[in-house]
Amino acid sequence: MDAVAIGFWGAFFGSVALMLAGSLAAFAASLQRVALTAALSAMVSAVFAVAYLGWLPIADPTVQARLLAHVAAISAVVLGQMLLAMLGLMRDRSKARRIRGALLALAGVVLLVGWTLEAEQSLALSSMMAFAVGAAMLVACVRSARRGDRLAWVAVSGVSFMLVAVGGLSWIALHRDGVSWPVHAVSAVAGMAYLATMATALWARYSYLIELRAAVAHGPSYDPVTRMRSHAETGQMVGLAFYKQHEDVTRALGVIVVSIGNLYTLENLHGRSALNHALFVCASRLRRCVPAEVEIGRLGDDGFLLLVRRTADMQRLLQLGRLVADRLSRPVVLSEGAAPTDLDVGRAEWGAQVGVGVLATTAQVRPSAAVAMSRAMSRTAWSYDSRVAWHDQASGQIAEVPDVEPA
């Protein structure tokens, strides 16, 4: 095989490895359905490519052709069922059994007929079957897309790429020595495009499971906009933190409140969709920048609350406050429409008017008083250049945070 062809197939198997890594990440996040579907898609594609490229340790060409015929038939059945399941066409159990039975019967007939033919003819027949199943899947995708399933158009692209890859690999398997590198290049690129589009479609189809799991876990205490604790649940979080702090009175409890002053103006100018988008982005940035041990919750309609338990380092709290103010103050390009197609098209640039109040308190202070004081400081911080205020215990006054660079 030409070195250029080997390079293209190396890129294809790198894509397979990336998809497998993504499936492991999904499995770690308890999304077994996503992980299984993605892993099967990647593994079946890889096995199909390895077999058709002639990289199996089989010297006898007749035995190899017979094996490839079986690989093609089985791969067509597995990929066909997964694609139909992704389109939601396998939800009806009786219908799913009929489709599965039809695919298995077709594969069985093709393999039985293949044993009556020469090895290469059997390989050609199984390859034709795989291509025919792919074409039938393409028709199913087009029908779903025309019925209004926007994700099905992504599947149409993916199946089209798959057909190109199957056709190219079939040509390579039947004309092993006389295939030039452009055929390998087109087949490998089509295979990579198929994996990319299928990964996109799978994630879009099943990503709702993440939100569903969080909603089921938290119930009414879950805020779907920010994906954090709701205001009521945040109050319970604060009460529990102060209660547990009685066990270790030697360390302070860090209370940080983030207030955003221009959300009401944003809603008046651009509507509720832009407001929800802004809250979603701010909450996402906040989760990414705070350490894992910091507890976060939503506070009212315009703020967030951060709790740092058992901390004796005021400088760490101040540095965290500066980091939060820096990250949340960065501009956001917001969409003004609620339609899914409008969400990735920004029309308005907005910057959050962030104020951060940092307070180190003890368990002897009432939780409501500590939160109220920190919130008052965060609103005072709107007038500061650093946008961060803290309670200076030496002077007993609210002051602007010292000049500490964010990490």
mmCIF file of C-alpha atoms in Angstrom:
data_model
loop_
_atom_site.group_PDB
_atom_site.id
_atom_site.type_symbol
_atom_site.label_atom_id
_atom_site.label_comp_id
_atom_site.label_asym_id
_atom_site.label_seq_id
_atom_site.Cartn_x
_atom_site.Cartn_y
_atom_site.Cartn_z
ATOM 1 C CA MET A 1 0.000 0.000 0.000
ATOM 2 C CA ASP A 2 1.214 3.497 -0.840
ATOM 3 C CA ALA A 3 2.597 5.568 2.056
ATOM 4 C CA VAL A 4 0.064 8.322 1.362
ATOM 5 C CA ALA A 5 -2.768 5.797 1.597
ATOM 6 C CA ILE A 6 -1.385 4.514 4.889
ATOM 7 C CA GLY A 7 -1.375 8.093 6.190
ATOM 8 C CA PHE A 8 -5.040 8.583 5.318
ATOM 9 C CA TRP A 9 -6.045 5.332 6.976
ATOM 10 C CA GLY A 10 -3.974 6.277 10.011
ATOM 11 C CA ALA A 11 -6.081 9.427 10.302
ATOM 12 C CA PHE A 12 -9.238 7.317 10.008
ATOM 13 C CA PHE A 13 -8.213 5.001 12.839
ATOM 14 C CA GLY A 14 -7.248 8.065 14.879
ATOM 15 C CA SER A 15 -10.841 9.244 14.457
ATOM 16 C CA VAL A 16 -12.023 5.833 15.635
ATOM 17 C CA ALA A 17 -9.825 6.166 18.731
ATOM 18 C CA LEU A 18 -11.241 9.631 19.465
ATOM 19 C CA MET A 19 -14.797 8.320 19.185
ATOM 20 C CA LEU A 20 -13.985 5.448 21.532
ATOM 21 C CA ALA A 21 -12.474 7.902 24.013
ATOM 22 C CA GLY A 22 -15.640 9.982 23.798
ATOM 23 C CA SER A 23 -17.756 6.904 24.449
ATOM 24 C CA LEU A 24 -15.683 6.145 27.559
ATOM 25 C CA ALA A 25 -16.263 9.698 28.781
ATOM 26 C CA ALA A 26 -19.989 9.274 28.189
ATOM 27 C CA PHE A 27 -19.929 5.969 30.076
ATOM 28 C CA ALA A 28 -18.140 7.643 32.995
ATOM 29 C CA ALA A 29 -20.947 10.209 33.043
ATOM 30 C CA SER A 30 -23.485 7.353 33.373
ATOM 31 C CA LEU A 31 -24.735 7.761 29.802
ATOM 32 C CA GLN A 32 -24.523 4.070 28.949
ATOM 33 C CA ARG A 33 -26.846 4.303 25.956
ATOM 34 C CA VAL A 34 -24.758 7.006 24.304
ATOM 35 C CA ALA A 35 -21.516 5.214 25.146
ATOM 36 C CA LEU A 36 -22.686 1.851 23.792
ATOM 37 C CA THR A 37 -24.002 3.283 20.529
ATOM 38 C CA ALA A 38 -20.893 5.395 19.899
ATOM 39 C CA ALA A 39 -18.516 2.549 20.782
ATOM 40 C CA LEU A 40 -20.356 0.077 18.537
ATOM 41 C CA SER A 41 -20.352 2.533 15.633
ATOM 42 C CA ALA A 42 -16.627 3.093 15.984
ATOM 43 C CA MET A 43 -15.705 -0.561 16.499
ATOM 44 C CA VAL A 44 -17.844 -1.912 13.652
ATOM 45 C CA SER A 45 -16.431 0.727 11.288
ATOM 46 C CA ALA A 46 -12.886 -0.112 12.355
ATOM 47 C CA VAL A 47 -13.370 -3.875 11.980
ATOM 48 C CA PHE A 48 -14.978 -3.374 8.568
ATOM 49 C CA ALA A 49 -12.059 -1.210 7.395
ATOM 50 C CA VAL A 50 -9.365 -3.529 8.774
ATOM 51 C CA ALA A 51 -10.961 -6.568 7.122
ATOM 52 C CA TYR A 52 -11.513 -4.917 3.742
ATOM 53 C CA LEU A 53 -8.010 -3.455 3.687
ATOM 54 C CA GLY A 54 -6.612 -6.966 3.996
ATOM 55 C CA TRP A 55 -4.892 -6.383 7.318
ATOM 56 C CA LEU A 56 -6.205 -9.552 8.941
ATOM 57 C CA PRO A 57 -3.566 -12.259 9.594
ATOM 58 C CA ILE A 58 -5.000 -14.589 6.932
ATOM 59 C CA ALA A 59 -2.754 -15.654 4.069
ATOM 60 C CA ASP A 60 -5.256 -17.684 2.028
ATOM 61 C CA PRO A 61 -7.180 -15.245 -0.238
ATOM 62 C CA THR A 62 -10.155 -17.614 -0.464
ATOM 63 C CA VAL A 63 -10.563 -17.823 3.311
ATOM 64 C CA GLN A 64 -10.070 -14.081 3.559
ATOM 65 C CA ALA A 65 -12.792 -13.388 0.978
ATOM 66 C CA ARG A 66 -15.220 -15.710 2.796
ATOM 67 C CA LEU A 67 -14.506 -13.946 6.075
ATOM 68 C CA LEU A 68 -14.974 -10.520 4.494
ATOM 69 C CA ALA A 69 -18.364 -11.595 3.181
ATOM 70 C CA HIS A 70 -19.473 -12.443 6.728
ATOM 71 C CA VAL A 71 -18.001 -9.188 8.109
ATOM 72 C CA ALA A 72 -19.912 -7.146 5.524
ATOM 73 C CA ALA A 73 -23.244 -8.832 6.247
ATOM 74 C CA ILE A 74 -22.933 -8.590 10.038
ATOM 75 C CA SER A 75 -21.711 -4.966 9.899
ATOM 76 C CA ALA A 76 -24.677 -4.005 7.712
ATOM 77 C CA VAL A 77 -27.117 -5.516 10.213
ATOM 78 C CA VAL A 78 -25.519 -3.837 13.259
ATOM 79 C CA LEU A 79 -25.080 -0.386 11.693
ATOM 80 C CA GLY A 80 -28.555 -0.476 10.168
ATOM 81 C CA GLN A 81 -30.209 -1.194 13.522
ATOM 82 C CA MET A 82 -28.202 1.482 15.322
ATOM 83 C CA LEU A 83 -29.074 4.119 12.742
ATOM 84 C CA LEU A 84 -32.777 3.296 12.876
ATOM 85 C CA ALA A 85 -32.671 3.374 16.673
ATOM 86 C CA MET A 86 -31.030 6.797 16.599
ATOM 87 C CA LEU A 87 -33.847 8.053 14.355
ATOM 88 C CA GLY A 88 -36.384 6.767 16.867
ATOM 89 C CA LEU A 89 -37.753 4.112 14.516
ATOM 90 C CA MET A 90 -37.095 1.233 16.936
ATOM 91 C CA ARG A 91 -39.141 2.497 19.882
ATOM 92 C CA ASP A 92 -42.115 0.307 19.025
ATOM 93 C CA ARG A 93 -41.034 -3.150 20.166
ATOM 94 C CA SER A 94 -43.113 -5.040 17.625
ATOM 95 C CA LYS A 95 -41.824 -2.860 14.813
ATOM 96 C CA ALA A 96 -38.267 -3.202 16.123
ATOM 97 C CA ARG A 97 -38.586 -6.999 16.119
ATOM 98 C CA ARG A 98 -39.843 -6.973 12.525
ATOM 99 C CA ILE A 99 -36.998 -4.745 11.353
ATOM 100 C CA ARG A 100 -34.400 -6.787 13.229
ATOM 101 C CA GLY A 101 -35.832 -10.019 11.865
ATOM 102 C CA ALA A 102 -35.865 -8.671 8.306
ATOM 103 C CA LEU A 103 -32.223 -7.566 8.505
ATOM 104 C CA LEU A 104 -31.106 -10.877 10.010
ATOM 105 C CA ALA A 105 -33.084 -12.831 7.405
ATOM 106 C CA LEU A 106 -31.531 -10.786 4.601
ATOM 107 C CA ALA A 107 -28.040 -11.360 5.989
ATOM 108 C CA GLY A 108 -28.708 -15.084 6.371
ATOM 109 C CA VAL A 109 -29.987 -15.431 2.809
ATOM 110 C CA VAL A 110 -27.032 -13.504 1.407
ATOM 111 C CA LEU A 111 -24.538 -15.641 3.318
ATOM 112 C CA LEU A 112 -26.247 -18.910 2.346
ATOM 113 C CA VAL A 113 -26.302 -17.913 -1.318
ATOM 114 C CA GLY A 114 -22.694 -16.786 -0.991
ATOM 115 C CA TRP A 115 -21.589 -20.269 0.019
ATOM 116 C CA THR A 116 -22.879 -21.551 -3.299
ATOM 117 C CA LEU A 117 -20.691 -19.053 -5.165
ATOM 118 C CA GLU A 118 -16.981 -18.504 -5.525
ATOM 119 C CA ALA A 119 -15.284 -16.679 -2.644
ATOM 120 C CA GLU A 120 -14.853 -13.409 -4.542
ATOM 121 C CA GLN A 121 -18.428 -13.574 -5.814
ATOM 122 C CA SER A 122 -19.633 -14.123 -2.236
ATOM 123 C CA LEU A 123 -17.641 -11.060 -1.149
ATOM 124 C CA ALA A 124 -19.144 -9.001 -3.954
ATOM 125 C CA LEU A 125 -22.669 -10.136 -2.997
ATOM 126 C CA SER A 126 -22.196 -9.251 0.676
ATOM 127 C CA SER A 127 -20.712 -5.887 -0.269
ATOM 128 C CA MET A 128 -23.743 -5.226 -2.456
ATOM 129 C CA MET A 129 -25.960 -6.136 0.490
ATOM 130 C CA ALA A 130 -24.105 -3.678 2.774
ATOM 131 C CA PHE A 131 -24.446 -0.959 0.151
ATOM 132 C CA ALA A 132 -28.161 -1.757 -0.315
ATOM 133 C CA VAL A 133 -28.819 -1.601 3.447
ATOM 134 C CA GLY A 134 -26.992 1.738 3.539
ATOM 135 C CA ALA A 135 -29.134 3.012 0.666
ATOM 136 C CA ALA A 136 -32.298 1.902 2.486
ATOM 137 C CA MET A 137 -31.094 3.728 5.605
ATOM 138 C CA LEU A 138 -30.521 6.814 3.484
ATOM 139 C CA VAL A 139 -34.130 6.671 2.283
ATOM 140 C CA ALA A 140 -35.334 6.299 5.890
ATOM 141 C CA CYS A 141 -33.253 9.312 6.936
ATOM 142 C CA VAL A 142 -34.611 11.435 4.096
ATOM 143 C CA ARG A 143 -38.189 10.487 5.007
ATOM 144 C CA SER A 144 -37.594 11.416 8.658
ATOM 145 C CA ALA A 145 -36.012 14.699 7.617
ATOM 146 C CA ARG A 146 -38.924 15.577 5.365
ATOM 147 C CA ARG A 147 -41.298 14.925 8.270
ATOM 148 C CA GLY A 148 -39.559 17.682 10.238
ATOM 149 C CA ASP A 149 -36.741 15.877 12.061
ATOM 150 C CA ARG A 150 -33.874 18.326 11.599
ATOM 151 C CA LEU A 151 -31.346 15.940 13.064
ATOM 152 C CA ALA A 152 -32.191 13.457 10.298
ATOM 153 C CA TRP A 153 -30.492 15.763 7.783
ATOM 154 C CA VAL A 154 -27.248 15.212 9.697
ATOM 155 C CA ALA A 155 -27.895 11.481 9.454
ATOM 156 C CA VAL A 156 -28.476 11.867 5.687
ATOM 157 C CA SER A 157 -24.986 13.344 5.356
ATOM 158 C CA GLY A 158 -23.490 10.625 7.537
ATOM 159 C CA VAL A 159 -25.089 7.765 5.614
ATOM 160 C CA SER A 160 -24.022 9.353 2.317
ATOM 161 C CA PHE A 161 -20.433 9.403 3.526
ATOM 162 C CA MET A 162 -20.811 5.805 4.693
ATOM 163 C CA LEU A 163 -21.954 4.704 1.248
ATOM 164 C CA VAL A 164 -18.894 6.343 -0.310
ATOM 165 C CA ALA A 165 -16.623 4.606 2.201
ATOM 166 C CA VAL A 166 -18.317 1.207 1.695
ATOM 167 C CA GLY A 167 -18.065 1.551 -2.082
ATOM 168 C CA GLY A 168 -14.395 2.493 -1.895
ATOM 169 C CA LEU A 169 -13.496 -0.299 0.516
ATOM 170 C CA SER A 170 -15.381 -2.832 -1.601
ATOM 171 C CA TRP A 171 -13.396 -1.746 -4.637
ATOM 172 C CA ILE A 172 -10.166 -2.035 -2.632
ATOM 173 C CA ALA A 173 -11.069 -5.535 -1.415
ATOM 174 C CA LEU A 174 -11.935 -6.784 -4.916
ATOM 175 C CA HIS A 175 -8.924 -5.146 -6.636
ATOM 176 C CA ARG A 176 -6.323 -5.449 -3.934
ATOM 177 C CA ASP A 177 -3.125 -4.704 -5.892
ATOM 178 C CA GLY A 178 -4.410 -2.380 -8.600
ATOM 179 C CA VAL A 179 -5.910 0.380 -6.434
ATOM 180 C CA SER A 180 -4.231 3.801 -6.499
ATOM 181 C CA TRP A 181 -3.885 6.019 -3.427
ATOM 182 C CA PRO A 182 -6.703 8.479 -4.357
ATOM 183 C CA VAL A 183 -9.232 5.663 -3.875
ATOM 184 C CA HIS A 184 -7.802 5.022 -0.415
ATOM 185 C CA ALA A 185 -7.831 8.748 0.330
ATOM 186 C CA VAL A 186 -11.479 9.216 -0.675
ATOM 187 C CA SER A 187 -12.571 6.131 1.270
ATOM 188 C CA ALA A 188 -10.678 7.138 4.419
ATOM 189 C CA VAL A 189 -11.918 10.738 4.341
ATOM 190 C CA ALA A 190 -15.482 9.538 3.773
ATOM 191 C CA GLY A 191 -15.099 7.184 6.742
ATOM 192 C CA MET A 192 -13.859 10.025 8.957
ATOM 193 C CA ALA A 193 -16.726 12.256 7.825
ATOM 194 C CA TYR A 194 -19.182 9.451 8.613
ATOM 195 C CA LEU A 195 -17.797 9.054 12.129
ATOM 196 C CA ALA A 196 -17.872 12.817 12.739
ATOM 197 C CA THR A 197 -21.457 13.264 11.569
ATOM 198 C CA MET A 198 -22.675 10.221 13.451
ATOM 199 C CA ALA A 199 -20.985 11.404 16.646
ATOM 200 C CA THR A 200 -22.669 14.778 16.226
ATOM 201 C CA ALA A 201 -26.058 13.182 15.600
ATOM 202 C CA LEU A 202 -25.706 10.795 18.539
ATOM 203 C CA TRP A 203 -24.779 13.559 20.946
ATOM 204 C CA ALA A 204 -27.590 15.803 19.746
ATOM 205 C CA ARG A 205 -30.109 12.962 20.022
ATOM 206 C CA TYR A 206 -29.132 11.746 23.477
ATOM 207 C CA SER A 207 -27.756 14.864 25.209
ATOM 208 C CA TYR A 208 -31.139 15.459 26.797
ATOM 209 C CA LEU A 209 -30.303 12.522 29.088
ATOM 210 C CA ILE A 210 -27.840 14.765 30.934
ATOM 211 C CA GLU A 211 -30.519 17.350 31.682
ATOM 212 C CA LEU A 212 -33.041 14.632 32.494
ATOM 213 C CA ARG A 213 -30.708 12.962 34.979
ATOM 214 C CA ALA A 214 -30.020 16.280 36.740
ATOM 215 C CA ALA A 215 -33.731 17.132 36.844
ATOM 216 C CA VAL A 216 -34.599 13.712 38.273
ATOM 217 C CA ALA A 217 -31.818 13.947 40.857
ATOM 218 C CA HIS A 218 -32.685 17.450 42.089
ATOM 219 C CA GLY A 219 -36.395 17.639 41.346
ATOM 220 C CA PRO A 220 -37.949 21.038 42.071
ATOM 221 C CA SER A 221 -34.595 22.215 43.497
ATOM 222 C CA TYR A 222 -33.014 22.123 40.041
ATOM 223 C CA ASP A 223 -32.826 25.333 38.008
ATOM 224 C CA PRO A 224 -32.887 24.334 34.319
ATOM 225 C CA VAL A 225 -31.503 27.672 33.070
ATOM 226 C CA THR A 226 -28.281 27.710 35.077
ATOM 227 C CA ARG A 227 -28.156 23.948 35.810
ATOM 228 C CA MET A 228 -27.511 24.789 39.463
ATOM 229 C CA ARG A 229 -29.391 24.595 42.741
ATOM 230 C CA SER A 230 -32.480 26.761 42.767
ATOM 231 C CA HIS A 231 -32.845 29.670 45.182
ATOM 232 C CA ALA A 232 -34.734 27.537 47.731
ATOM 233 C CA GLU A 233 -32.197 24.718 47.546
ATOM 234 C CA THR A 234 -29.350 27.245 47.933
ATOM 235 C CA GLY A 235 -30.887 28.329 51.246
ATOM 236 C CA GLN A 236 -30.823 24.732 52.460
ATOM 237 C CA MET A 237 -27.217 24.415 51.285
ATOM 238 C CA VAL A 238 -26.221 27.473 53.351
ATOM 239 C CA GLY A 239 -28.031 26.246 56.443
ATOM 240 C CA LEU A 240 -26.379 22.835 56.231
ATOM 241 C CA ALA A 241 -22.936 24.388 55.703
ATOM 242 C CA PHE A 242 -23.279 26.628 58.791
ATOM 243 C CA TYR A 243 -24.572 23.695 60.835
ATOM 244 C CA LYS A 244 -21.593 21.519 59.903
ATOM 245 C CA GLN A 245 -19.220 24.416 60.554
ATOM 246 C CA HIS A 246 -19.980 24.101 64.303
ATOM 247 C CA GLU A 247 -17.803 20.977 64.260
ATOM 248 C CA ASP A 248 -14.722 23.055 63.361
ATOM 249 C CA VAL A 249 -14.961 26.589 64.736
ATOM 250 C CA THR A 250 -11.259 27.261 64.208
ATOM 251 C CA ARG A 251 -11.722 27.841 60.484
ATOM 252 C CA ALA A 252 -13.815 30.408 58.728
ATOM 253 C CA LEU A 253 -16.587 29.805 56.233
ATOM 254 C CA GLY A 254 -16.155 31.667 52.965
ATOM 255 C CA VAL A 255 -19.331 33.248 51.583
ATOM 256 C CA ILE A 256 -19.043 34.801 48.107
ATOM 257 C CA VAL A 257 -22.031 36.385 46.376
ATOM 258 C CA VAL A 258 -22.003 37.346 42.696
ATOM 259 C CA SER A 259 -24.587 39.935 41.619
ATOM 260 C CA ILE A 260 -25.220 40.928 37.988
ATOM 261 C CA GLY A 261 -26.632 44.423 37.775
ATOM 262 C CA ASN A 262 -27.775 44.731 34.165
ATOM 263 C CA LEU A 263 -29.923 41.627 33.651
ATOM 264 C CA TYR A 264 -33.172 43.597 33.954
ATOM 265 C CA THR A 265 -31.978 46.052 31.309
ATOM 266 C CA LEU A 266 -30.935 43.171 29.051
ATOM 267 C CA GLU A 267 -34.406 41.627 29.257
ATOM 268 C CA ASN A 268 -36.081 44.940 28.435
ATOM 269 C CA LEU A 269 -33.845 45.512 25.409
ATOM 270 C CA HIS A 270 -33.572 42.028 23.903
ATOM 271 C CA GLY A 271 -36.228 39.842 25.505
ATOM 272 C CA ARG A 272 -36.408 36.824 27.770
ATOM 273 C CA SER A 273 -34.463 34.542 25.439
ATOM 274 C CA ALA A 274 -31.403 36.798 25.592
ATOM 275 C CA LEU A 275 -31.709 36.932 29.393
ATOM 276 C CA ASN A 276 -31.808 33.130 29.671
ATOM 277 C CA HIS A 277 -28.833 32.869 27.304
ATOM 278 C CA ALA A 278 -26.857 35.324 29.452
ATOM 279 C CA LEU A 279 -27.652 33.409 32.659
ATOM 280 C CA PHE A 280 -26.728 30.126 30.996
ATOM 281 C CA VAL A 281 -23.330 31.453 29.830
ATOM 282 C CA CYS A 282 -22.533 33.123 33.168
ATOM 283 C CA ALA A 283 -23.405 29.963 35.096
ATOM 284 C CA SER A 284 -21.295 27.830 32.740
ATOM 285 C CA ARG A 285 -18.299 30.143 33.138
ATOM 286 C CA LEU A 286 -18.742 30.149 36.899
ATOM 287 C CA ARG A 287 -18.757 26.354 37.124
ATOM 288 C CA ARG A 288 -15.631 26.118 34.988
ATOM 289 C CA CYS A 289 -13.545 28.611 36.942
ATOM 290 C CA VAL A 290 -14.243 27.635 40.573
ATOM 291 C CA PRO A 291 -12.497 24.720 42.313
ATOM 292 C CA ALA A 292 -14.394 21.467 42.686
ATOM 293 C CA GLU A 293 -14.789 21.782 46.468
ATOM 294 C CA VAL A 294 -16.653 25.103 46.203
ATOM 295 C CA GLU A 295 -20.438 24.726 46.410
ATOM 296 C CA ILE A 296 -22.498 26.882 44.040
ATOM 297 C CA GLY A 297 -26.156 27.816 43.915
ATOM 298 C CA ARG A 298 -28.426 30.405 42.382
ATOM 299 C CA LEU A 299 -29.338 33.392 44.557
ATOM 300 C CA GLY A 300 -32.447 35.281 43.499
ATOM 301 C CA ASP A 301 -32.960 36.316 39.896
ATOM 302 C CA ASP A 302 -29.654 38.101 39.413
ATOM 303 C CA GLY A 303 -27.029 36.375 41.504
ATOM 304 C CA PHE A 304 -25.062 33.290 42.514
ATOM 305 C CA LEU A 305 -23.767 32.108 45.871
ATOM 306 C CA LEU A 306 -20.438 30.340 46.439
ATOM 307 C CA LEU A 307 -19.591 28.563 49.698
ATOM 308 C CA VAL A 308 -16.034 27.613 50.687
ATOM 309 C CA ARG A 309 -16.060 25.440 53.786
ATOM 310 C CA ARG A 310 -13.351 25.394 56.469
ATOM 311 C CA THR A 311 -11.018 27.939 54.949
ATOM 312 C CA ALA A 312 -8.398 29.887 56.887
ATOM 313 C CA ASP A 313 -6.843 31.629 53.876
ATOM 314 C CA MET A 314 -8.451 35.013 53.210
ATOM 315 C CA GLN A 315 -6.114 35.630 50.306
ATOM 316 C CA ARG A 316 -7.457 32.521 48.617
ATOM 317 C CA LEU A 317 -10.990 33.831 48.943
ATOM 318 C CA LEU A 318 -9.992 37.218 47.531
ATOM 319 C CA GLN A 319 -8.168 35.592 44.638
ATOM 320 C CA LEU A 320 -11.238 33.474 43.888
ATOM 321 C CA GLY A 321 -13.394 36.591 43.951
ATOM 322 C CA ARG A 322 -11.136 38.357 41.458
ATOM 323 C CA LEU A 323 -11.096 35.291 39.232
ATOM 324 C CA VAL A 324 -14.902 35.098 39.203
ATOM 325 C CA ALA A 325 -15.219 38.821 38.444
ATOM 326 C CA ASP A 326 -12.701 38.555 35.601
ATOM 327 C CA ARG A 327 -14.324 35.537 33.947
ATOM 328 C CA LEU A 328 -17.915 36.722 34.210
ATOM 329 C CA SER A 329 -17.112 40.250 33.000
ATOM 330 C CA ARG A 330 -15.894 39.046 29.613
ATOM 331 C CA PRO A 331 -18.193 39.917 26.688
ATOM 332 C CA VAL A 332 -20.887 37.490 25.566
ATOM 333 C CA VAL A 333 -22.429 37.335 22.087
ATOM 334 C CA LEU A 334 -26.086 36.587 22.708
ATOM 335 C CA SER A 335 -28.845 35.261 20.486
ATOM 336 C CA GLU A 336 -32.182 37.020 20.521
ATOM 337 C CA GLY A 337 -34.358 34.163 19.233
ATOM 338 C CA ALA A 338 -35.647 31.066 20.976
ATOM 339 C CA ALA A 339 -35.546 28.824 17.887
ATOM 340 C CA PRO A 340 -32.783 26.162 17.971
ATOM 341 C CA THR A 341 -31.369 27.402 14.670
ATOM 342 C CA ASP A 342 -30.939 30.894 16.125
ATOM 343 C CA LEU A 343 -28.970 29.872 19.204
ATOM 344 C CA ASP A 344 -25.604 29.727 17.464
ATOM 345 C CA VAL A 345 -26.120 33.002 15.576
ATOM 346 C CA GLY A 346 -25.111 35.882 17.838
ATOM 347 C CA ARG A 347 -26.631 39.282 17.234
ATOM 348 C CA ALA A 348 -25.963 41.275 20.414
ATOM 349 C CA GLU A 349 -22.741 41.660 22.392
ATOM 350 C CA TRP A 350 -23.307 42.031 26.102
ATOM 351 C CA GLY A 351 -21.039 42.410 29.105
ATOM 352 C CA ALA A 352 -22.213 41.486 32.588
ATOM 353 C CA GLN A 353 -22.095 44.229 35.214
ATOM 354 C CA VAL A 354 -20.604 41.949 37.835
ATOM 355 C CA GLY A 355 -20.212 42.674 41.515
ATOM 356 C CA VAL A 356 -18.568 40.193 43.881
ATOM 357 C CA GLY A 357 -18.818 40.293 47.666
ATOM 358 C CA VAL A 358 -16.295 38.242 49.664
ATOM 359 C CA LEU A 359 -16.897 37.452 53.325
ATOM 360 C CA ALA A 360 -15.098 35.166 55.745
ATOM 361 C CA THR A 361 -17.435 34.396 58.643
ATOM 362 C CA THR A 362 -17.943 31.862 61.434
ATOM 363 C CA ALA A 363 -20.698 29.518 62.497
ATOM 364 C CA GLN A 364 -21.721 31.921 65.271
ATOM 365 C CA VAL A 365 -23.152 34.323 62.665
ATOM 366 C CA ARG A 366 -26.674 33.703 61.433
ATOM 367 C CA PRO A 367 -26.617 32.262 57.869
ATOM 368 C CA SER A 368 -29.167 34.785 56.592
ATOM 369 C CA ALA A 369 -27.122 37.680 58.003
ATOM 370 C CA ALA A 370 -23.915 36.431 56.388
ATOM 371 C CA VAL A 371 -25.573 36.004 52.983
ATOM 372 C CA ALA A 372 -27.266 39.391 53.229
ATOM 373 C CA MET A 373 -23.994 41.111 54.094
ATOM 374 C CA SER A 374 -22.103 39.427 51.279
ATOM 375 C CA ARG A 375 -24.868 40.324 48.858
ATOM 376 C CA ALA A 376 -24.786 43.949 49.977
ATOM 377 C CA MET A 377 -21.036 43.996 49.402
ATOM 378 C CA SER A 378 -21.479 42.544 45.902
ATOM 379 C CA ARG A 379 -23.844 45.395 45.020
ATOM 380 C CA THR A 380 -21.420 47.919 46.480
ATOM 381 C CA ALA A 381 -18.702 46.390 44.295
ATOM 382 C CA TRP A 382 -20.507 47.609 41.166
ATOM 383 C CA SER A 383 -18.915 50.997 41.814
ATOM 384 C CA TYR A 384 -15.385 49.613 42.227
ATOM 385 C CA ASP A 385 -12.869 49.267 39.419
ATOM 386 C CA SER A 386 -12.011 45.721 40.509
ATOM 387 C CA ARG A 387 -15.722 44.851 40.916
ATOM 388 C CA VAL A 388 -14.813 42.942 44.110
ATOM 389 C CA ALA A 389 -15.588 44.057 47.668
ATOM 390 C CA TRP A 390 -14.647 42.450 50.961
ATOM 391 C CA HIS A 391 -15.174 43.019 54.670
ATOM 392 C CA ASP A 392 -11.956 44.395 56.132
ATOM 393 C CA GLN A 393 -12.031 43.101 59.710
ATOM 394 C CA ALA A 394 -9.180 45.400 60.741
ATOM 395 C CA SER A 395 -11.154 48.539 59.965
ATOM 396 C CA GLY A 396 -14.598 46.989 60.254
ATOM 397 C CA GLN A 397 -15.611 48.457 56.892
ATOM 398 C CA ILE A 398 -16.425 47.294 53.403
ATOM 399 C CA ALA A 399 -13.493 47.986 51.101
ATOM 400 C CA GLU A 400 -12.347 47.295 47.579
ATOM 401 C CA VAL A 401 -10.336 44.120 47.294
ATOM 402 C CA PRO A 402 -6.555 44.532 47.107
ATOM 403 C CA ASP A 403 -4.934 44.249 43.698
ATOM 404 C CA VAL A 404 -4.599 40.462 43.385
ATOM 405 C CA GLU A 405 -4.307 39.052 39.870
ATOM 406 C CA PRO A 406 -6.696 36.212 39.021
ATOM 407 C CA ALA A 407 -5.150 32.770 38.603
#
